[in-house]
């Protein structure tokens, strides 16, 4: 038998006390783990779904003659004739420090043409990127794949009486309408989309671009960083963040994080008090026991060791149990909190050491004062209580 | 040279504004192997004297020398170690630890030593044999009778083979038949030449004593 065996027997044979001690710590660990896991999952789902909110950075050339309004946003003036952006700029953007945060880069070339007596704005796009950027698009027909296919916005289709699979002639190039965009309520309804390379060839603007849209997954780094990094590689361009696309969403996430932090603190203080009261009262009850240990020649440090071993063992147990309970609780509550429905639930095993350390921290800080007080108890006083 | 020497020892307690002198200027010498009985009315200072001898309670005045060592001049840790090596206590109310078994209770003083597990087991079994409790070694304390509990306490006091046994009314809570069993064990310890200080109200035990101490109001009075 060693000193710690005394502590273990005390935990084992005085079950009610032990269980109360563990429950005090367990509750706070569980709630902290739940809150951490829930906010992690919500943040992650925001990050994954961030591109669903469209572009959050727009790059336009600096010197311009015409105003263009795109996507309901004023983009400043865009030069149609003397485009200063080019395909080279796309490569430059891919050299910035936070390039991993750039989830979609969608270059565009705009050109007005006269079709059936009406001015129509043509947008040359990379369809692969554009479709990712505009997840809300509903296309009747096929999304255009071959270079001579076009996608027509609903208003334009109506105004020009263009139907699916019609052929449209632009600059003497025959193009097939492979898809018609359902009403989006945005500027896109008035556009005709075609492959950007086809547009560049057709309008003799090889490698020229009118603007570049970027969707950056930037939920934990400031979007300003990405903007300034991009500006420095493109000194002749305007790089404009579109904050309102993500800010309200981020605000919801951050306020949930603050709420979690608040609850965690309250739970920690509560369990600190539970453990403190528990250890303190059990030490008063154990006065006689401490007198016995002293009378058989235990040092103060031996007595402290017994009390601390008990608290540490209880804290470790509470930390482990609390971790798994917290993960399970998160799994239960997340579907009610997530607005996207939960595609996948993840939890982080780094939360386990956090849980255990937290439990130990609360356990030890709550018991250290009563424990030291107990170990210094005068044994003759201890025996007089009996 | 005596094993225990106490010189002009007093103990005062403050109770409210009043000062109670529990032990008043006592000097005493006890030789190795002596069997001493301490008698006196309730409140005469018997327990106080015993705890001062046992290094559990610092005298207000005077010195306690054991084996030529001024025990209250020792640093706290050394005093604890000294208690463990030299002294065994037996109390009226047994003072056993309820969540430990018989065997574990007896082993408590060994838990801080550096004997091996097997050595500890051997010593515990030999000691439990002395108090006739070998068969009950796995029992919890509350499954034992009062007499059995006191025998566990005696075994615990003996486990470190101490020079001195301090017993404060060990039979005070027991009926006369059980008391006799306990006193038989003390008789056996006397034969083993342990130095024993026994606080008792029972006059029968005086006849065995090498020295009888009578206390009254914290002072030694009469005796031999
Ligand atoms: N911790 C203490 N604080 C205050 N007074 C004390 C304390 N311990 C003992 N006393 C007082 O000192 C005196 C001697 O007490 P002590 O316990 O030594 O007597 P005793 O002879 O052992 O009595 P009993 O036979 O009842 O056990 C008593 O008056 C008691 O009230
Ligand atoms: Mg007494």
XYZ file of C-alpha atoms in Angstrom, chain A residues 1-14 286 288-289 291-302 306 310 375-376 378-381 383-384 386, chain B residues 11 13 51 56-57 76-78 80-81 83-84 87 89 91 93-101 103-105 107-113 115 117 120 140 156 160:
80
model
C 0.000 0.000 0.000
C 1.222 3.439 -0.964
C -0.091 6.904 -0.136
C -2.037 7.043 -3.381
C -3.726 3.717 -2.561
C -5.270 5.395 0.465
C -6.647 8.086 -1.852
C -8.029 5.494 -4.280
C -9.677 3.474 -1.510
C -11.265 6.649 -0.230
C -12.658 7.394 -3.699
C -13.774 3.807 -4.190
C -15.436 3.190 -0.851
C -17.049 6.584 -0.350
C -12.249 14.277 7.646
C -10.433 13.051 12.552
C -8.851 11.175 9.684
C -5.530 13.637 13.031
C -5.007 9.886 12.597
C -2.562 10.395 9.733
C -0.622 12.891 11.824
C -0.541 10.632 14.876
C 0.998 7.790 12.869
C 3.687 10.159 11.640
C 2.483 11.492 8.300
C 4.029 14.737 7.185
C 1.819 17.617 6.062
C 2.953 16.920 2.514
C 1.740 13.296 2.781
C -3.742 12.117 -0.371
C -8.233 12.163 -4.884
C -2.784 19.377 6.074
C -1.737 22.014 8.608
C -3.280 20.682 14.671
C -3.830 16.990 15.475
C -4.915 17.567 19.050
C -7.556 19.957 17.778
C -9.205 14.782 17.914
C -11.189 17.140 20.068
C -14.799 13.772 17.903
C 0.415 23.424 28.675
C -5.116 26.600 26.559
C -0.085 14.149 23.455
C 1.376 15.975 18.854
C 1.014 19.052 21.003
C 8.101 19.767 11.540
C 8.875 17.028 9.014
C 11.480 15.450 11.250
C 6.559 13.590 11.920
C 9.229 11.073 10.968
C 6.602 9.937 15.584
C 6.474 7.280 12.917
C 5.785 6.053 18.829
C -0.700 5.641 19.738
C -6.936 5.929 21.629
C -12.261 5.789 20.426
C -9.957 3.636 18.241
C -9.492 6.256 15.507
C -9.523 3.907 12.561
C -10.102 4.926 8.974
C -13.569 3.732 7.943
C -12.928 3.293 4.232
C -9.917 1.049 4.708
C -9.934 -2.657 5.567
C -5.202 -4.910 6.858
C -5.058 -1.506 5.161
C -5.611 0.345 8.436
C -0.599 -0.728 7.001
C -1.241 3.036 7.055
C 2.026 3.908 8.877
C 3.967 1.804 6.354
C 2.474 3.570 3.321
C 4.984 6.396 3.638
C 7.972 4.134 4.289
C 9.442 -1.268 2.333
C 4.898 -4.685 -0.994
C 4.721 -4.816 4.173
C -14.000 -3.202 6.662
C -1.419 -0.255 13.776
C 6.598 0.148 13.054
